[in-house]
Amino acid sequence: MNKRSTDPNGFDGRLSRLYTGSVDKQETYDQWARDYEKDLVEEMGYVGHIDAARVFSEVVPDRNCRVLDVACGTGLVGRELEQLGYQNIEGTDFSEGMLEKARATGRYRRLFTHDFTQDLQQSSDYDALICVGLFSFDLPAVEHMIHVIRAVKTDSRCVLTVNGAAWREMDYATGLQTQSGLHGFAVESVREAGYIENQGIDGRVLVIRSPSDPHG
């Protein structure tokens, strides 16, 4: 995945194809896994994982808690969490190609595939959760966020990012308020953050407390 064309909004062609849903995302990420960190971090200036992990460390002080890294990709968030002292990290992604790269880092106690347009089928016994890069223009959408949030215990913290361009264009703020009301999770804060700097894309970091009713 090495084309560097841009779309009318100025986004790198590698991003715009994902944003518009014009490709098979799973296959695209499988193929991109080898060059993902070089392309995204070195060329595009991706920093979303850094700000999100910093916020996570502020709101989840227990370094021994069981953490789920949703959309873990090649393990960028896992690296940040490990450096911050978290030891009990598991990861999930819908791309097996990405998970192969994450597995090679040795940062995760367990890795598995999942598509968060659906709930996890396993028990939701994680103490906290971080999800970086999953929510943008295409699926999963804001109405699928509850599937991520349900992966943790009741009254637990989730730190999730949203692509800032999508936040504005897709009116995530209104959608988030609607979903919070429907499902009973609490949005504790929405913070502006860095995201993909060389593409002029900022981000939002959400701190969410999961519902006290697990079926909310």
XYZ file of N, CA, C and O in Angstrom:
864
model
N 0.865 -1.193 0.000
C 0.000 0.000 0.000
C 0.895 1.234 0.000
O 1.204 1.815 1.031
N 1.320 1.651 -1.191
C 2.333 2.686 -1.245
C 1.988 3.866 -2.128
O 2.850 4.696 -2.416
N 0.741 3.974 -2.590
C 0.373 5.127 -3.408
C 0.257 6.359 -2.525
O -0.319 6.328 -1.456
N 0.765 7.484 -3.039
C 0.809 8.697 -2.248
C -0.044 9.814 -2.846
O 0.218 10.986 -2.635
N -1.055 9.469 -3.647
C -1.964 10.459 -4.192
C -2.794 11.060 -3.074
O -2.893 10.502 -1.983
N -3.411 12.194 -3.344
C -4.270 12.828 -2.351
C -5.677 12.962 -2.893
O -5.903 13.007 -4.106
N -6.654 13.012 -2.008
C -8.031 13.210 -2.424
C -8.334 14.708 -2.437
O -7.483 15.524 -2.090
N -9.549 15.123 -2.859
C -9.859 16.560 -2.918
C -9.736 17.283 -1.591
O -9.544 18.496 -1.554
N -9.846 16.559 -0.459
C -9.690 17.187 0.850
C -8.242 17.302 1.276
O -7.940 17.824 2.348
N -7.340 16.794 0.440
C -5.924 16.898 0.750
C -5.367 15.728 1.524
O -4.194 15.720 1.866
N -6.185 14.707 1.823
C -5.701 13.555 2.567
C -4.874 12.652 1.663
O -5.159 12.491 0.474
N -3.851 12.066 2.226
C -3.060 11.061 1.530
C -3.991 9.966 1.003
O -4.944 9.570 1.673
N -3.703 9.492 -0.206
C -4.572 8.503 -0.824
C -4.735 7.236 -0.018
O -5.781 6.582 -0.070
N -3.705 6.876 0.761
C -3.797 5.684 1.596
C -4.852 5.850 2.678
O -5.495 4.885 3.091
N -5.038 7.089 3.142
C -6.067 7.352 4.147
C -7.441 7.517 3.510
O -8.429 6.997 4.027
N -7.498 8.241 2.398
C -8.804 8.566 1.826
C -9.553 7.314 1.386
O -10.779 7.243 1.494
N -8.833 6.298 0.904
C -9.510 5.061 0.506
C -10.142 4.373 1.721
O -11.217 3.791 1.626
N -9.467 4.461 2.855
C -10.034 3.895 4.074
C -11.198 4.732 4.580
O -12.210 4.207 5.053
N -11.068 6.052 4.483
C -12.111 6.945 4.982
C -13.409 6.818 4.190
O -14.499 6.991 4.731
N -13.298 6.549 2.890
C -14.494 6.492 2.051
C -15.107 5.102 1.993
O -16.186 4.921 1.428
N -14.415 4.111 2.558
C -14.941 2.758 2.515
C -14.889 2.149 1.129
O -15.641 1.220 0.824
N -13.991 2.650 0.267
C -13.920 2.184 -1.121
C -13.049 0.953 -1.290
O -12.840 0.494 -2.408
N -12.510 0.427 -0.191
C -11.666 -0.759 -0.249
C -12.118 -1.758 0.811
O -12.857 -1.416 1.734
N -11.665 -2.982 0.690
C -11.841 -3.977 1.730
C -10.853 -3.626 2.833
O -9.652 -3.815 2.685
N -11.359 -3.093 3.950
C -10.467 -2.574 4.984
C -9.605 -3.663 5.605
O -8.435 -3.436 5.900
N -10.184 -4.830 5.820
C -9.404 -5.895 6.431
C -8.233 -6.288 5.532
O -7.095 -6.401 5.987
N -8.503 -6.487 4.259
C -7.437 -6.841 3.313
C -6.410 -5.721 3.207
O -5.194 -5.978 3.149
N -6.885 -4.476 3.204
C -5.981 -3.334 3.089
C -5.030 -3.251 4.268
O -3.822 -3.061 4.099
N -5.554 -3.427 5.474
C -4.692 -3.387 6.654
C -3.758 -4.602 6.704
O -2.605 -4.473 7.143
N -4.239 -5.753 6.262
C -3.353 -6.924 6.192
C -2.148 -6.625 5.312
O -1.001 -6.936 5.657
N -2.395 -6.005 4.162
C -1.323 -5.706 3.219
C -0.436 -4.566 3.693
O 0.756 -4.509 3.367
N -1.007 -3.658 4.471
C -0.285 -2.467 4.914
C 0.580 -2.742 6.139
O 1.453 -1.949 6.497
N 0.349 -3.863 6.807
C 0.981 -4.116 8.104
C 2.493 -3.957 8.063
O 3.099 -3.392 8.978
N 3.137 -4.437 7.008
C 4.602 -4.408 6.945
C 5.152 -2.993 6.999
O 6.159 -2.718 7.673
N 4.507 -2.054 6.291
C 5.005 -0.680 6.188
C 4.190 0.321 6.995
O 4.422 1.528 6.906
N 3.265 -0.183 7.791
C 2.299 0.685 8.472
C 2.971 1.734 9.357
O 2.664 2.929 9.263
N 3.876 1.317 10.207
C 4.492 2.270 11.134
C 5.367 3.283 10.394
O 5.361 4.468 10.729
N 6.091 2.837 9.385
C 6.921 3.761 8.612
C 6.044 4.781 7.891
O 6.318 5.986 7.934
N 4.991 4.301 7.244
C 4.118 5.198 6.486
C 3.362 6.155 7.397
O 3.329 7.370 7.172
N 2.733 5.599 8.427
C 1.829 6.405 9.254
C 2.588 7.306 10.225
O 2.279 8.497 10.348
N 3.567 6.756 10.913
C 4.278 7.529 11.939
C 5.346 8.415 11.316
O 5.375 9.633 11.535
N 6.218 7.839 10.510
C 7.345 8.604 9.977
C 6.920 9.574 8.885
O 7.367 10.727 8.867
N 6.063 9.140 7.957
C 5.684 9.998 6.839
C 4.525 10.932 7.175
O 4.570 12.120 6.868
N 3.490 10.391 7.781
C 2.273 11.177 7.998
C 2.245 11.895 9.342
O 1.379 12.736 9.571
N 3.166 11.555 10.233
C 3.220 12.247 11.519
C 2.142 11.830 12.487
O 1.604 12.658 13.241
N 1.844 10.549 12.521
C 0.814 10.037 13.420
C 1.291 10.070 14.872
O 2.365 9.544 15.204
N 0.479 10.705 15.745
C 0.819 10.814 17.170
C -0.372 10.473 18.063
O -0.301 10.633 19.281
N -1.457 9.999 17.471
C -2.669 9.746 18.250
C -2.466 8.789 19.402
O -3.069 8.950 20.470
N -1.604 7.804 19.207
C -1.357 6.805 20.246
C -0.658 7.398 21.461
O -0.866 6.949 22.583
N 0.143 8.435 21.236
C 0.915 9.035 22.332
C -0.006 9.818 23.269
O 0.021 9.623 24.498
N -0.830 10.692 22.709
C -1.740 11.485 23.540
C -2.759 10.594 24.242
O -3.100 10.814 25.406
N -3.266 9.589 23.532
C -4.272 8.708 24.134
C -3.698 7.937 25.315
O -4.342 7.799 26.358
N -2.477 7.425 25.162
C -1.848 6.680 26.260
C -1.580 7.582 27.453
O -1.719 7.157 28.610
N -1.214 8.821 27.191
C -0.977 9.773 28.291
C -2.272 10.015 29.072
O -2.270 10.004 30.313
N -3.376 10.220 28.356
C -4.662 10.416 29.026
C -5.042 9.153 29.797
O -5.513 9.227 30.939
N -4.825 8.003 29.195
C -5.129 6.737 29.866
C -4.380 6.629 31.192
O -4.955 6.228 32.210
N -3.113 7.005 31.182
C -2.314 6.911 32.414
C -2.836 7.843 33.504
O -2.657 7.565 34.688
N -3.480 8.942 33.114
C -4.043 9.873 34.083
C -5.318 9.329 34.719
O -5.543 9.508 35.918
N -6.153 8.666 33.920
C -7.469 8.258 34.420
C -7.512 6.806 34.887
O -8.481 6.386 35.528
N -6.476 6.029 34.544
C -6.379 4.632 35.001
C -5.030 4.476 35.697
O -4.054 4.024 35.106
N -4.935 4.858 36.964
C -3.634 4.859 37.654
C -3.090 3.480 38.018
O -1.886 3.340 38.246
N -3.944 2.461 38.078
C -3.501 1.132 38.488
C -2.730 0.452 37.362
O -3.318 -0.027 36.388
N -1.404 0.390 37.505
C -0.563 -0.199 36.459
C -0.704 -1.712 36.388
O -0.213 -2.320 35.428
N -1.339 -2.338 37.353
C -1.499 -3.790 37.348
C -2.855 -4.238 36.814
O -3.138 -5.439 36.784
N -3.682 -3.289 36.409
C -5.018 -3.648 35.939
C -4.943 -4.390 34.604
O -3.951 -4.315 33.877
N -6.009 -5.114 34.292
C -6.100 -5.847 33.029
C -6.664 -4.910 31.961
O -7.806 -4.459 32.053
N -5.850 -4.619 30.950
C -6.181 -3.616 29.932
C -6.426 -4.299 28.589
O -5.676 -5.185 28.179
N -7.463 -3.852 27.879
C -7.686 -4.282 26.501
C -7.358 -3.125 25.564
O -7.901 -2.029 25.694
N -6.465 -3.383 24.624
C -6.097 -2.421 23.579
C -6.891 -2.787 22.330
O -6.584 -3.757 21.635
N -7.949 -2.016 22.069
C -8.839 -2.268 20.936
C -8.273 -1.580 19.689
O -7.844 -0.434 19.752
N -8.321 -2.276 18.565
C -7.712 -1.794 17.320
C -6.216 -1.586 17.540
O -5.653 -0.555 17.184
N -5.590 -2.592 18.118
C -4.194 -2.463 18.556
C -3.215 -2.347 17.409
O -2.079 -1.906 17.596
N -3.613 -2.743 16.206
C -2.730 -2.616 15.057
C -1.414 -3.349 15.265
O -1.376 -4.494 15.707
N -0.318 -2.663 14.973
C 1.011 -3.267 15.090
C 1.591 -3.170 16.494
O 2.692 -3.647 16.729
N 0.867 -2.526 17.402
C 1.317 -2.464 18.794
C 1.845 -1.122 19.243
O 2.543 -1.036 20.256
N 1.496 -0.046 18.528
C 1.985 1.287 18.903
C 1.472 1.710 20.274
O 2.226 2.240 21.093
N 0.193 1.482 20.532
C -0.363 1.848 21.841
C 0.243 0.961 22.923
O 0.584 1.432 24.013
N 0.406 -0.316 22.621
C 1.021 -1.225 23.586
C 2.407 -0.761 23.996
O 2.786 -0.875 25.167
N 3.166 -0.232 23.045
C 4.496 0.285 23.364
C 4.403 1.442 24.347
O 5.160 1.505 25.331
N 3.473 2.362 24.096
C 3.317 3.513 24.994
C 2.883 3.061 26.383
O 3.403 3.550 27.398
N 1.928 2.139 26.447
C 1.452 1.662 27.749
C 2.551 0.946 28.507
O 2.699 1.115 29.722
N 3.328 0.138 27.801
C 4.433 -0.571 28.435
C 5.433 0.414 29.029
O 5.914 0.234 30.157
N 5.724 1.470 28.301
C 6.665 2.475 28.787
C 6.111 3.218 29.997
O 6.878 3.725 30.823
N 4.783 3.271 30.099
C 4.133 3.934 31.231
C 3.941 2.997 32.426
O 3.394 3.406 33.436
N 4.369 1.752 32.286
C 4.357 0.832 33.416
C 3.255 -0.195 33.437
O 3.170 -0.990 34.386
N 2.390 -0.239 32.402
C 1.321 -1.243 32.366
C 1.895 -2.580 31.890
O 2.633 -2.634 30.906
N 1.538 -3.652 32.599
C 2.122 -4.961 32.335
C 1.118 -5.986 31.832
O 1.511 -6.961 31.187
N -0.154 -5.778 32.119
C -1.174 -6.790 31.829
C -2.057 -6.307 30.678
O -3.186 -5.879 30.866
N -1.503 -6.378 29.468
C -2.168 -5.807 28.295
C -2.539 -6.918 27.319
O -1.717 -7.763 26.976
N -3.788 -6.895 26.864
C -4.235 -7.769 25.786
C -4.661 -6.883 24.623
O -4.988 -5.711 24.808
N -4.633 -7.442 23.428
C -4.959 -6.632 22.259
C -5.882 -7.347 21.300
O -5.911 -8.580 21.231
N -6.630 -6.555 20.543
C -7.512 -7.104 19.525
C -7.530 -6.192 18.308
O -7.391 -4.967 18.435
N -7.686 -6.786 17.149
C -7.772 -6.049 15.886
C -8.518 -6.940 14.906
O -8.576 -8.156 15.099
N -9.091 -6.350 13.868
C -9.771 -7.204 12.895
C -8.841 -7.667 11.782
O -9.220 -8.480 10.948
N -7.599 -7.174 11.789
C -6.613 -7.547 10.781
C -5.592 -8.518 11.364
O -4.830 -8.159 12.261
N -5.559 -9.733 10.840
C -4.585 -10.708 11.307
C -3.173 -10.280 10.919
O -2.209 -10.568 11.640
N -3.034 -9.574 9.793
C -1.725 -9.074 9.407
C -1.160 -8.110 10.426
O 0.041 -8.153 10.754
N -1.999 -7.227 10.948
C -1.574 -6.300 11.991
C -1.232 -7.059 13.277
O -0.236 -6.756 13.950
N -2.048 -8.053 13.620
C -1.802 -8.811 14.844
C -0.484 -9.578 14.778
O 0.180 -9.755 15.802
N -0.097 -10.029 13.604
C 1.194 -10.707 13.465
C 2.338 -9.773 13.861
O 3.293 -10.182 14.533
N 2.244 -8.507 13.454
C 3.266 -7.521 13.827
C 3.212 -7.236 15.321
O 4.256 -7.123 15.982
N 2.016 -7.117 15.869
C 1.876 -6.868 17.308
C 2.402 -8.039 18.115
O 3.066 -7.853 19.152
N 2.143 -9.239 17.626
C 2.596 -10.447 18.332
C 4.119 -10.482 18.435
O 4.684 -10.904 19.455
N 4.776 -10.011 17.396
C 6.238 -10.044 17.355
C 6.869 -9.102 18.376
O 8.041 -9.257 18.723
N 6.120 -8.123 18.881
C 6.677 -7.173 19.846
C 6.812 -7.774 21.241
O 7.592 -7.270 22.059
N 6.012 -8.804 21.547
C 6.035 -9.394 22.881
C 5.382 -8.536 23.947
O 5.542 -8.804 25.142
N 4.640 -7.523 23.551
C 4.039 -6.595 24.526
C 2.712 -7.083 25.083
O 2.239 -6.551 26.092
N 2.100 -8.046 24.424
C 0.730 -8.423 24.764
C 0.669 -9.832 25.340
O 1.301 -10.747 24.825
N -0.135 -9.989 26.376
C -0.322 -11.316 26.963
C -1.199 -12.194 26.093
O -1.072 -13.420 26.103
N -2.098 -11.550 25.347
C -2.971 -12.301 24.438
C -3.414 -11.360 23.333
O -3.601 -10.161 23.550
N -3.582 -11.910 22.126
C -4.060 -11.154 20.980
C -5.133 -11.973 20.270
O -5.007 -13.199 20.153
N -6.179 -11.306 19.798
C -7.246 -12.023 19.102
C -7.938 -11.089 18.115
O -7.875 -9.858 18.240
N -8.596 -11.667 17.130
C -9.310 -10.878 16.131
C -10.747 -10.626 16.580
O -11.373 -11.487 17.206
N -11.239 -9.441 16.262
C -12.650 -9.123 16.503
C -13.049 -7.908 15.675
O -12.254 -7.002 15.444
N -14.302 -7.906 15.244
C -14.907 -6.795 14.511
C -15.904 -6.127 15.457
O -16.921 -6.734 15.827
N -15.615 -4.878 15.846
C -16.439 -4.221 16.869
C -17.694 -3.550 16.321
O -18.266 -2.681 16.974
N -18.160 -3.995 15.164
C -19.545 -3.698 14.828
C -20.469 -4.659 15.584
O -21.694 -4.564 15.473
N -19.845 -5.558 16.366
C -20.591 -6.511 17.195
C -19.963 -6.581 18.581
O -18.785 -6.268 18.758
N -20.753 -7.029 19.560
C -20.239 -7.234 20.908
C -19.217 -8.369 20.931
O -19.286 -9.295 20.115
N -18.293 -8.305 21.886
C -17.454 -9.455 22.173
C -18.323 -10.586 22.698
O -19.259 -10.359 23.461
N -18.006 -11.819 22.321
C -18.768 -12.969 22.809
C -18.214 -13.505 24.126
O -18.877 -14.238 24.834
N -16.972 -13.112 24.447
C -16.378 -13.556 25.707
C -16.836 -12.660 26.846
O -17.436 -11.605 26.630
N -16.561 -13.066 28.077
C -16.961 -12.259 29.225
C -16.203 -10.948 29.251
O -15.047 -10.880 28.844
N -16.861 -9.903 29.704
C -16.279 -8.561 29.716
C -15.647 -8.300 31.080
O -16.237 -7.655 31.939
N -14.447 -8.815 31.272
C -13.827 -8.706 32.586
C -12.541 -7.886 32.558
O -11.672 -8.042 33.405
N -12.425 -6.990 31.582
C -11.278 -6.084 31.553
C -11.523 -4.928 32.520
O -12.648 -4.432 32.662
N -10.468 -4.480 33.172
C -10.566 -3.380 34.128
C -10.602 -2.025 33.445
O -11.125 -1.053 34.002
N -10.008 -1.944 32.257
C -9.943 -0.682 31.531
C -9.670 -0.989 30.068
O -9.259 -2.095 29.709
N -9.881 0.032 29.240
C -9.778 -0.180 27.797
C -9.255 1.076 27.127
O -9.579 2.196 27.530
N -8.439 0.894 26.091
C -7.996 1.995 25.260
C -8.239 1.609 23.809
O -8.014 0.466 23.408
N -8.742 2.547 23.034
C -9.112 2.284 21.645
C -8.669 3.483 20.811
O -9.271 4.557 20.901
N -7.625 3.297 20.020
C -7.044 4.400 19.248
C -7.138 4.091 17.763
O -6.681 3.037 17.315
N -7.753 4.995 17.014
C -7.772 4.895 15.558
C -8.958 4.170 14.974
O -9.106 4.123 13.746
N -9.829 3.621 15.782
C -10.950 2.839 15.256
C -12.068 3.716 14.700
O -12.659 3.392 13.669
N -12.354 4.819 15.382
C -13.519 5.626 15.014
C -13.109 6.795 14.128
O -12.377 7.687 14.541
N -13.634 6.749 12.900
C -13.278 7.754 11.902
C -14.479 7.967 10.990
O -15.607 8.063 11.473
N -14.267 7.989 9.676
C -15.355 8.266 8.745
C -16.206 7.040 8.440
O -17.399 7.149 8.225
N -15.603 5.879 8.358
C -16.299 4.675 7.931
C -16.639 3.818 9.143
O -16.448 4.218 10.286
N -17.118 2.620 8.901
C -17.435 1.706 10.002
C -16.178 1.297 10.754
O -15.105 1.189 10.156
N -16.294 1.026 12.059
C -17.500 1.171 12.880
C -17.838 2.638 13.136
O -16.953 3.485 13.214
N -19.121 2.903 13.262
C -19.623 4.258 13.474
C -19.914 4.493 14.953
O -19.752 3.595 15.787
N -20.374 5.698 15.260
C -20.593 6.045 16.663
C -21.596 5.104 17.328
O -21.488 4.800 18.523
N -22.559 4.592 16.571
C -23.546 3.689 17.169
C -22.947 2.330 17.530
O -23.570 1.562 18.275
N -21.752 2.044 17.024
C -21.072 0.796 17.391
C -20.150 0.968 18.597
O -19.589 -0.021 19.080
N -20.019 2.190 19.091
C -19.100 2.441 20.196
C -19.475 1.638 21.438
O -18.613 1.221 22.216
N -20.760 1.385 21.615
C -21.195 0.626 22.787
C -20.602 -0.784 22.780
O -20.338 -1.370 23.838
N -20.340 -1.354 21.603
C -19.752 -2.697 21.534
C -18.341 -2.703 22.109
O -17.903 -3.692 22.700
N -17.625 -1.595 21.921
C -16.299 -1.450 22.519
C -16.427 -1.270 24.026
O -15.763 -1.956 24.814
N -17.308 -0.382 24.438
C -17.453 -0.044 25.852
C -17.884 -1.250 26.678
O -17.459 -1.417 27.827
N -18.708 -2.100 26.101
C -19.180 -3.293 26.826
C -18.074 -4.319 27.083
O -18.295 -5.298 27.804
N -16.904 -4.117 26.502
C -15.802 -5.065 26.703
C -15.173 -4.942 28.086
O -14.384 -5.807 28.478
N -15.497 -3.874 28.837
C -14.928 -3.708 30.173
C -15.984 -3.993 31.239
O -17.175 -4.070 30.964
N -15.528 -4.123 32.469
C -16.425 -4.297 33.602
C -17.318 -3.070 33.752
O -17.028 -1.998 33.223
N -18.382 -3.219 34.510
C -19.252 -2.079 34.773
C -18.481 -0.999 35.536
O -17.574 -1.294 36.324
N -18.857 0.247 35.291
C -18.239 1.409 35.957
C -16.721 1.440 35.789
O -15.980 1.759 36.721
N -16.254 1.099 34.594
C -14.818 1.113 34.300
C -14.517 2.161 33.237
O -15.394 2.575 32.482
N -13.248 2.547 33.180
C -12.860 3.626 32.270
C -12.451 3.101 30.898
O -11.717 2.115 30.768
N -12.909 3.814 29.879
C -12.524 3.571 28.495
C -11.964 4.870 27.930
O -12.572 5.940 28.096
N -10.827 4.793 27.271
C -10.241 5.938 26.586
C -10.269 5.632 25.092
O -9.667 4.647 24.645
N -10.994 6.450 24.342
C -11.173 6.216 22.914
C -10.832 7.484 22.130
O -11.116 8.599 22.588
N -10.257 7.316 20.951
C -10.010 8.466 20.084
C -11.027 8.511 18.952
O -11.595 7.484 18.564
N -11.226 9.720 18.431
C -11.998 9.925 17.213
C -11.180 10.845 16.305
O -10.641 11.859 16.768
N -11.061 10.482 15.058
C -10.439 11.337 14.052
C -11.123 12.701 14.067
O -12.345 12.795 13.964
N -10.337 13.781 14.223
C -10.926 15.108 14.382
C -11.687 15.598 13.172
O -12.695 16.307 13.297
N -11.214 15.257 11.969
C -11.942 15.649 10.762
C -13.303 14.962 10.726
O -14.322 15.585 10.396
N -13.339 13.691 11.087
C -14.607 12.968 11.147
C -15.480 13.489 12.283
O -16.710 13.557 12.148
N -14.864 13.855 13.399
C -15.612 14.403 14.546
C -16.492 15.567 14.103
O -17.661 15.653 14.473
N -15.915 16.427 13.262
C -16.662 17.601 12.797
C -17.633 17.229 11.672
O -18.822 17.561 11.723
N -17.141 16.547 10.655
C -17.956 16.274 9.466
C -19.110 15.325 9.762
O -20.203 15.477 9.209
N -18.876 14.347 10.634
C -19.898 13.345 10.937
C -20.720 13.702 12.172
O -21.583 12.931 12.589
N -20.445 14.851 12.768
C -21.151 15.328 13.966
C -21.151 14.256 15.067
O -22.200 13.869 15.594
N -19.957 13.815 15.405
C -19.811 12.806 16.451
C -20.343 13.297 17.793
O -20.824 12.499 18.600
N -20.249 14.594 18.057
C -20.683 15.109 19.356
C -22.159 14.811 19.599
O -22.552 14.345 20.681
N -22.985 15.049 18.578
C -24.414 14.764 18.709
C -24.663 13.266 18.811
O -25.450 12.799 19.644
N -23.967 12.489 17.966
C -24.126 11.044 18.004
C -23.708 10.455 19.335
O -24.360 9.547 19.862
N -22.630 10.985 19.898
C -22.145 10.500 21.185
C -23.162 10.771 22.289
O -23.420 9.922 23.143
N -23.760 11.951 22.255
C -24.776 12.291 23.254
C -25.980 11.361 23.139
O -26.514 10.881 24.151
N -26.381 11.075 21.912
C -27.511 10.164 21.689
C -27.208 8.765 22.206
O -28.020 8.150 22.915
N -26.020 8.253 21.881
C -25.654 6.899 22.299
C -25.482 6.795 23.811
O -25.836 5.776 24.416
N -24.964 7.835 24.414
C -24.834 7.855 25.870
C -26.203 7.742 26.530
O -26.388 7.003 27.513
N -27.171 8.472 25.989
C -28.518 8.403 26.535
C -29.165 7.044 26.336
O -29.873 6.542 27.222
N -28.904 6.427 25.197
C -29.499 5.121 24.899
C -28.916 4.007 25.759
O -29.640 3.105 26.194
N -27.608 4.069 26.011
C -26.918 2.935 26.607
C -26.413 3.164 28.027
O -25.923 2.229 28.665
N -26.506 4.390 28.520
C -26.190 4.639 29.921
C -24.726 4.787 30.261
O -24.355 4.755 31.435
N -23.848 4.947 29.245
C -22.452 5.227 29.575
C -22.266 6.729 29.773
O -23.038 7.544 29.261
N -21.258 7.092 30.546
C -21.017 8.499 30.883
C -19.790 9.008 30.143
O -18.718 8.406 30.225
N -19.949 10.118 29.442
C -18.820 10.776 28.792
C -18.223 11.750 29.804
O -18.781 12.801 30.074
N -17.081 11.380 30.372
C -16.492 12.186 31.433
C -15.694 13.358 30.889
O -15.622 14.405 31.538
N -15.081 13.211 29.729
C -14.363 14.336 29.126
C -14.129 14.074 27.654
O -14.081 12.925 27.205
N -14.002 15.160 26.901
C -13.612 15.132 25.488
C -12.465 16.124 25.349
O -12.642 17.325 25.575
N -11.293 15.622 24.989
C -10.100 16.462 24.946
C -9.564 16.559 23.523
O -9.543 15.568 22.790
N -9.135 17.741 23.139
C -8.467 17.903 21.857
C -7.062 17.320 21.957
O -6.411 17.390 23.004
N -6.605 16.717 20.865
C -5.310 16.055 20.897
C -4.705 16.039 19.506
O -5.373 16.315 18.501
N -3.422 15.690 19.441
C -2.783 15.474 18.162
C -3.270 14.173 17.553
O -3.745 13.274 18.258
N -3.120 14.060 16.225
C -3.582 12.831 15.573
C -2.668 12.484 14.399
O -1.704 11.762 14.567
N -2.932 13.023 13.214
C -2.051 12.772 12.066
C -1.553 14.136 11.602
O -2.155 14.789 10.746
N -0.466 14.583 12.175
C -0.051 15.978 12.089
C 0.297 16.427 10.675
O -0.054 17.540 10.269
N 0.980 15.590 9.914
C 1.394 15.996 8.577
C 0.250 16.003 7.571
O 0.424 16.476 6.443
N -0.903 15.509 7.978
C -2.113 15.570 7.156
C -3.072 16.647 7.653
O -4.166 16.797 7.121
N -2.652 17.390 8.675
C -3.504 18.449 9.217
C -4.736 17.921 9.922
O -5.753 18.624 10.018
N -4.667 16.700 10.449
C -5.813 16.086 11.121
C -5.556 16.063 12.620
O -4.562 15.509 13.075
N -6.443 16.700 13.371
C -6.352 16.639 14.826
C -7.192 15.472 15.318
O -7.690 14.677 14.526
N -7.339 15.352 16.631
C -8.115 14.256 17.177
C -8.876 14.660 18.414
O -8.705 15.769 18.954
N -9.737 13.777 18.849
C -10.424 13.912 20.129
C -10.137 12.663 20.957
O -10.165 11.549 20.420
N -9.851 12.865 22.221
C -9.682 11.741 23.141
C -10.857 11.771 24.111
O -11.046 12.752 24.843
N -11.642 10.705 24.103
C -12.821 10.604 24.951
C -12.498 9.756 26.169
O -11.873 8.704 26.041
N -12.918 10.213 27.323
C -12.848 9.401 28.536
C -14.282 9.037 28.894
O -15.115 9.911 29.163
N -14.568 7.750 28.867
C -15.939 7.242 29.048
C -15.952 6.240 30.194
O -15.052 5.416 30.332
N -16.993 6.343 31.031
C -17.197 5.341 32.082
C -18.311 4.409 31.610
O -19.391 4.862 31.213
N -18.030 3.107 31.658
C -18.982 2.137 31.158
C -20.256 2.123 32.012
O -20.238 2.539 33.175
N -21.362 1.634 31.456
C -22.625 1.644 32.196
C -22.574 0.774 33.450
O -21.880 -0.245 33.484
N -23.317 1.194 34.473
C -23.421 0.354 35.675
C -24.293 -0.868 35.391
O -24.151 -1.895 36.050
N -25.155 -0.768 34.385
C -25.961 -1.900 33.922
C -25.244 -2.502 32.711
O -25.136 -1.866 31.667
N -24.722 -3.718 32.806
C -23.971 -4.304 31.697
C -24.782 -4.494 30.434
O -24.224 -4.673 29.359
N -26.109 -4.442 30.540
C -26.969 -4.606 29.370
C -27.473 -3.271 28.847
O -28.355 -3.229 28.026
N -26.839 -2.152 29.361
C -27.277 -0.830 28.950
C -27.005 -0.561 27.500
O -26.255 -1.248 26.838
